[in-house]
XYZ file of C-alpha atoms in Angstrom:
328
model
C -9.814 -32.477 6.415
C -9.812 -30.797 3.346
C -10.894 -33.880 0.663
C -8.027 -33.836 -2.842
C -10.657 -33.201 -5.119
C -10.774 -29.420 -4.446
C -7.078 -29.338 -3.505
C -7.266 -28.104 -7.316
C -9.951 -26.274 -7.092
C -8.397 -24.423 -4.214
C -5.306 -22.862 -5.876
C -7.004 -22.523 -8.678
C -7.282 -18.877 -6.804
C -6.687 -15.429 -6.799
C -3.043 -15.041 -4.283
C -5.035 -13.441 -1.662
C -6.962 -16.535 -1.493
C -4.824 -19.404 -2.283
C -1.611 -18.173 0.050
C -4.257 -19.447 3.219
C -5.438 -22.529 0.962
C -1.292 -23.208 1.293
C -1.133 -22.226 4.668
C -3.576 -22.880 6.826
C -5.174 -26.377 4.606
C -2.460 -27.477 3.011
C 0.353 -26.208 5.468
C 3.044 -25.980 2.268
C 6.253 -24.573 3.442
C 6.099 -20.163 5.398
C 8.752 -20.425 1.695
C 5.859 -21.500 -0.943
C 2.313 -19.383 1.028
C 4.567 -16.231 1.978
C 5.830 -16.159 -2.635
C 1.690 -15.915 -3.324
C 1.184 -13.596 -1.099
C 3.457 -10.977 -1.729
C 1.923 -10.861 -5.255
C -0.993 -9.328 -3.944
C 0.082 -6.262 -4.575
C 0.726 -7.858 -8.525
C -1.892 -9.421 -8.878
C -5.739 -10.083 -9.231
C -8.265 -8.781 -6.514
C -5.101 -6.996 -4.584
C -3.438 -5.170 -7.367
C -6.509 -3.826 -8.734
C -7.688 -2.440 -5.726
C -4.155 -0.092 -5.068
C -4.423 0.965 -8.243
C -8.425 2.985 -7.174
C -6.626 4.857 -4.582
C -6.775 8.522 -4.761
C -3.584 10.764 -5.074
C -5.036 11.712 -1.693
C -4.920 8.471 0.177
C -8.831 7.672 0.479
C -10.526 5.539 -1.673
C -14.380 6.868 -3.048
C -13.250 10.300 -1.836
C -14.674 8.669 1.624
C -13.653 7.544 5.283
C -16.445 5.362 5.140
C -19.402 6.052 2.193
C -18.189 8.232 -1.748
C -18.318 11.291 -1.977
C -20.931 12.358 -2.514
C -23.414 10.232 -0.774
C -26.594 10.630 0.248
C -27.597 9.909 3.413
C -31.287 11.765 2.722
C -32.282 8.999 -0.202
C -34.470 6.006 1.493
C -33.200 3.615 -0.764
C -29.451 3.709 0.376
C -29.199 2.494 3.385
C -31.951 0.177 2.062
C -31.580 -3.513 3.159
C -27.437 -2.023 4.708
C -27.095 -2.012 0.310
C -25.093 0.912 1.939
C -21.755 1.107 -0.979
C -18.737 -1.233 0.536
C -15.926 1.041 -1.857
C -14.371 4.021 0.941
C -12.030 3.336 2.035
C -12.335 1.565 4.908
C -13.944 -1.169 3.804
C -11.259 -1.004 0.282
C -8.190 -0.631 3.780
C -10.621 -3.489 5.286
C -10.772 -5.759 2.885
C -6.638 -5.762 1.934
C -5.425 -6.360 5.492
C -8.083 -9.328 5.475
C -6.598 -10.481 2.530
C -3.239 -10.612 3.929
C -0.810 -7.081 1.444
C 1.019 -5.863 3.325
C 1.683 -3.174 4.501
C 4.797 -1.665 2.525
C 3.201 -1.633 -0.480
C 0.840 1.591 1.667
C 3.292 3.107 1.765
C 2.874 6.276 2.739
C -1.379 5.844 3.323
C -1.344 6.330 6.826
C 0.543 9.943 6.504
C -1.594 10.682 3.684
C -4.910 9.788 5.987
C -3.763 11.389 8.794
C -4.011 14.588 6.396
C -6.971 14.590 4.086
C -9.443 11.870 5.693
C -12.220 13.137 7.801
C -15.591 10.761 9.298
C -18.525 11.832 7.989
C -19.624 11.340 11.615
C -18.771 15.537 13.259
C -16.448 15.873 10.313
C -13.629 13.859 12.962
C -9.843 12.947 11.491
C -9.381 9.580 10.704
C -7.161 7.654 12.903
C -9.018 9.353 16.471
C -11.760 7.324 15.424
C -15.268 8.398 15.751
C -18.718 6.699 17.970
C -19.214 3.403 16.664
C -17.444 0.672 17.729
C -17.056 -1.042 14.869
C -15.737 1.391 12.710
C -12.740 1.735 15.747
C -12.017 -1.362 15.417
C -11.333 -1.540 12.047
C -8.947 1.774 12.206
C -7.792 0.142 15.258
C -6.496 -2.686 12.987
C -5.828 -0.505 9.381
C -3.408 1.345 11.774
C -1.629 -0.413 13.280
C -1.678 -2.241 9.275
C -0.660 0.771 8.409
C 1.477 2.541 11.044
C -0.974 4.725 12.549
C -0.920 6.563 15.766
C -3.952 4.409 17.252
C -2.936 4.585 20.547
C -6.148 6.452 22.172
C -8.425 3.473 20.408
C -7.758 0.345 22.989
C -8.380 2.043 25.974
C -11.604 3.751 23.643
C -13.142 -0.446 23.765
C -12.924 -1.521 27.598
C -14.656 2.380 28.544
C -17.239 1.480 25.861
C -18.019 -1.994 26.850
C -22.443 -2.423 27.764
C -22.690 -4.047 31.172
C -23.123 -7.341 29.658
C -19.919 -7.177 27.800
C -20.117 -6.812 24.861
C -20.431 -3.421 22.791
C -23.139 -2.043 21.101
C -22.491 0.578 17.585
C -25.458 2.399 18.601
C -24.727 2.530 21.658
C -24.689 6.736 21.416
C -28.622 6.342 20.809
C -28.675 4.452 23.484
C -28.761 1.195 23.612
C -27.739 -0.735 26.525
C -27.560 -3.919 25.645
C -24.265 -5.210 23.005
C -24.926 -6.799 19.820
C -23.850 -10.270 17.739
C -22.771 -7.937 15.124
C -21.143 -5.230 17.108
C -19.275 -6.880 19.821
C -17.417 -9.272 17.126
C -16.494 -6.922 15.095
C -14.966 -5.269 18.690
C -13.048 -8.130 19.737
C -11.575 -8.463 16.245
C -9.546 -5.799 16.550
C -8.916 -6.277 19.984
C -7.380 -9.221 19.102
C -5.054 -7.424 17.028
C -4.064 -5.134 18.988
C -2.945 -7.742 21.507
C -1.801 -9.723 18.969
C 0.422 -7.067 17.242
C 1.357 -5.664 20.907
C 2.584 -8.613 22.460
C -0.268 -8.234 25.515
C -1.289 -3.706 26.096
C -2.779 -3.077 29.591
C -4.622 -5.296 31.862
C -7.633 -3.763 30.884
C -7.956 -3.890 27.288
C -6.956 -8.067 28.096
C -9.442 -8.540 30.515
C -12.061 -5.707 27.956
C -12.009 -8.717 25.481
C -11.871 -11.810 27.705
C -15.703 -10.269 28.680
C -16.203 -9.805 25.059
C -15.036 -13.422 23.766
C -17.914 -14.796 27.589
C -20.886 -12.395 26.171
C -20.344 -14.939 23.261
C -19.517 -18.406 24.091
C -22.548 -17.935 27.214
C -24.846 -17.828 24.317
C -23.036 -20.455 22.700
C -22.692 -18.263 19.441
C -26.083 -17.540 18.631
C -28.787 -18.640 21.266
C -31.052 -15.859 23.341
C -29.040 -16.114 26.400
C -33.611 -15.119 27.565
C -34.498 -18.017 25.614
C -31.862 -20.772 24.029
C -33.339 -19.548 21.051
C -31.173 -18.433 17.547
C -30.827 -14.480 17.826
C -31.953 -14.329 14.190
C -32.290 -16.345 11.387
C -28.264 -14.875 10.041
C -26.203 -16.986 12.665
C -25.954 -19.783 10.403
C -26.483 -17.374 6.575
C -22.821 -17.891 5.361
C -21.653 -15.363 2.740
C -18.321 -13.663 1.674
C -17.351 -10.767 1.923
C -18.472 -10.853 5.629
C -17.755 -7.602 5.678
C -19.542 -6.409 9.619
C -21.874 -8.359 9.650
C -22.705 -11.739 12.298
C -22.553 -16.237 11.638
C -21.378 -18.401 13.454
C -19.146 -19.106 10.289
C -17.215 -15.958 11.722
C -17.370 -15.039 15.015
C -15.549 -19.340 15.401
C -12.973 -18.367 12.791
C -12.961 -15.200 15.006
C -11.779 -17.940 18.281
C -9.731 -19.514 16.225
C -7.391 -17.227 15.625
C -7.545 -16.408 19.974
C -7.154 -19.669 20.251
C -3.662 -20.054 18.408
C -2.702 -15.763 20.609
C -3.171 -17.182 23.605
C -3.227 -21.190 23.381
C -5.519 -22.939 24.014
C -7.848 -25.399 22.818
C -11.326 -24.269 21.773
C -14.343 -23.849 24.032
C -16.200 -26.417 24.850
C -19.276 -24.193 24.374
C -19.374 -23.451 20.446
C -20.061 -27.171 19.936
C -23.682 -26.182 18.342
C -22.281 -23.763 16.916
C -19.593 -25.735 14.904
C -22.074 -28.283 13.950
C -23.662 -25.045 12.556
C -21.176 -25.232 10.489
C -20.267 -28.995 9.696
C -23.867 -29.756 8.470
C -23.207 -26.992 6.190
C -20.826 -28.249 4.494
C -21.680 -30.007 1.069
C -20.629 -33.977 0.013
C -17.523 -31.932 -1.792
C -16.797 -30.711 1.285
C -17.584 -27.276 -0.516
C -19.189 -24.764 1.094
C -22.540 -22.907 -0.401
C -22.535 -18.710 -1.372
C -25.560 -17.369 0.932
C -25.322 -14.627 -1.196
C -23.447 -10.999 -0.443
C -25.089 -8.112 1.349
C -26.382 -5.683 -1.163
C -24.540 -2.084 -2.074
C -21.933 -1.559 -4.827
C -18.942 -3.077 -4.914
C -15.788 -2.263 -7.108
C -15.685 -5.392 -8.665
C -16.787 -9.409 -7.092
C -14.821 -11.860 -5.426
C -16.349 -14.769 -5.333
C -19.122 -16.452 -6.460
C -23.060 -15.551 -6.979
C -25.742 -17.491 -4.530
C -26.065 -20.137 -4.298
C -22.768 -21.867 -5.453
C -19.750 -23.207 -4.406
C -17.442 -20.955 -2.571
C -13.936 -20.766 -2.491
C -13.402 -18.543 0.351
C -15.775 -20.151 2.174
C -14.921 -22.757 2.172
C -11.067 -21.627 2.952
C -12.848 -20.281 5.976
C -15.543 -23.666 6.677
C -12.458 -26.201 6.618
C -9.898 -24.022 8.805
C -12.285 -23.958 11.473
C -13.390 -27.504 11.672
C -9.054 -28.877 11.643
C -8.889 -26.847 13.983
C -11.994 -28.195 15.911
C -11.509 -31.404 14.364
C -7.592 -31.085 15.593
C -7.817 -30.788 19.230
C -11.196 -33.486 19.622
C -8.858 -35.182 18.397
C -6.308 -34.856 21.309
C -9.023 -34.746 24.471
C -8.063 -37.733 26.345
C-alpha cells in the first residue's frame, strides 16, 4: 500500500509516470489517468523524445545502434555501455511509458522503408536473430500497426529445450538466459493481449517460458538453489534488457491480470527480495542505470529514492498482497 506521505511526491512527476501512479496505485477513475496519459505526447519526457525523431522515422540514424557506431572500439560495449538512443530503444521507451500510437502516425511505414538491422542489413519489421530484439520488434510493431505476423511463431520455433530463450543461440548457446527469457515473454504477452490469444503453439511457448523462471523462483539456479547472479535484486531504472526480480515480478503481475490467475506461490522468495529493498518511508533506491549514452536522464542518480522504482515496487507488492489477503 502506498503511504499517504508519498502521494504528493509521486503525483509531482512527468506524465509518463504520473498516469500509471493514478491508475495503478491511486485507482483514479479512467477520465483522470487517461487525461494525464494523453499529455505524454505534448509534455515532458515523451514530447522530448518525439522531437528527436529523424525525418526518415528513425532515431539517431540507426535501428539498434546510432549511425556510425564503431563496433570495433573495445570501449563501445565495455560494461554494457552501448548507446540507448537508436530507434528500437526509443520506441521501447515511448511504448512502455504509454504514448498513444497516434503520436507516431506514419512511423511504421517510414521504418519499413528506411530502417535496416545492423545484423545482415535485414528489414526492420522482419526482426533478426536476437530474441530480445525480436520481442521488442513484435511489441513495437503491434503498437504501431506494422506487419510483424511472422515473429510470434519465431519464438515457438527458437525456444530452447529447457523452456526459455537465449539471445546467443545463434552462437551455439543451448541453455536459456534469465534476461532473454523475460524479454521474450514480454513480447509474447503483448502479442496475446493484442490478439486475444493467437496460435496455441505461441501460447504454449509463453507458458513454458514462464515455467522456466518459476521453477527457479525467479532468481535461483535450478542445480544449486543459489541466486543466479548478484544482479537479481539490483533494481535500476530504466530496466532496458536487464533482468531483476522486480522487472520479472511486474511481468508476472501483467500476465496474471491477462490470464485471470492468482500469483504463483513459487514467486514468494522473489517478492521477499523486493519487500526487503523497500525503505521504511515506502520508497526504493535507484541502484544506478546501465552505462551508455542517453538522450537525457529520466530518473535520479544512484542512491536516491526513485519514483519509477517506487511505482513498480508498490504496484507489485499491492498485487501480491491483495491476493494473499483473499486466500482462505
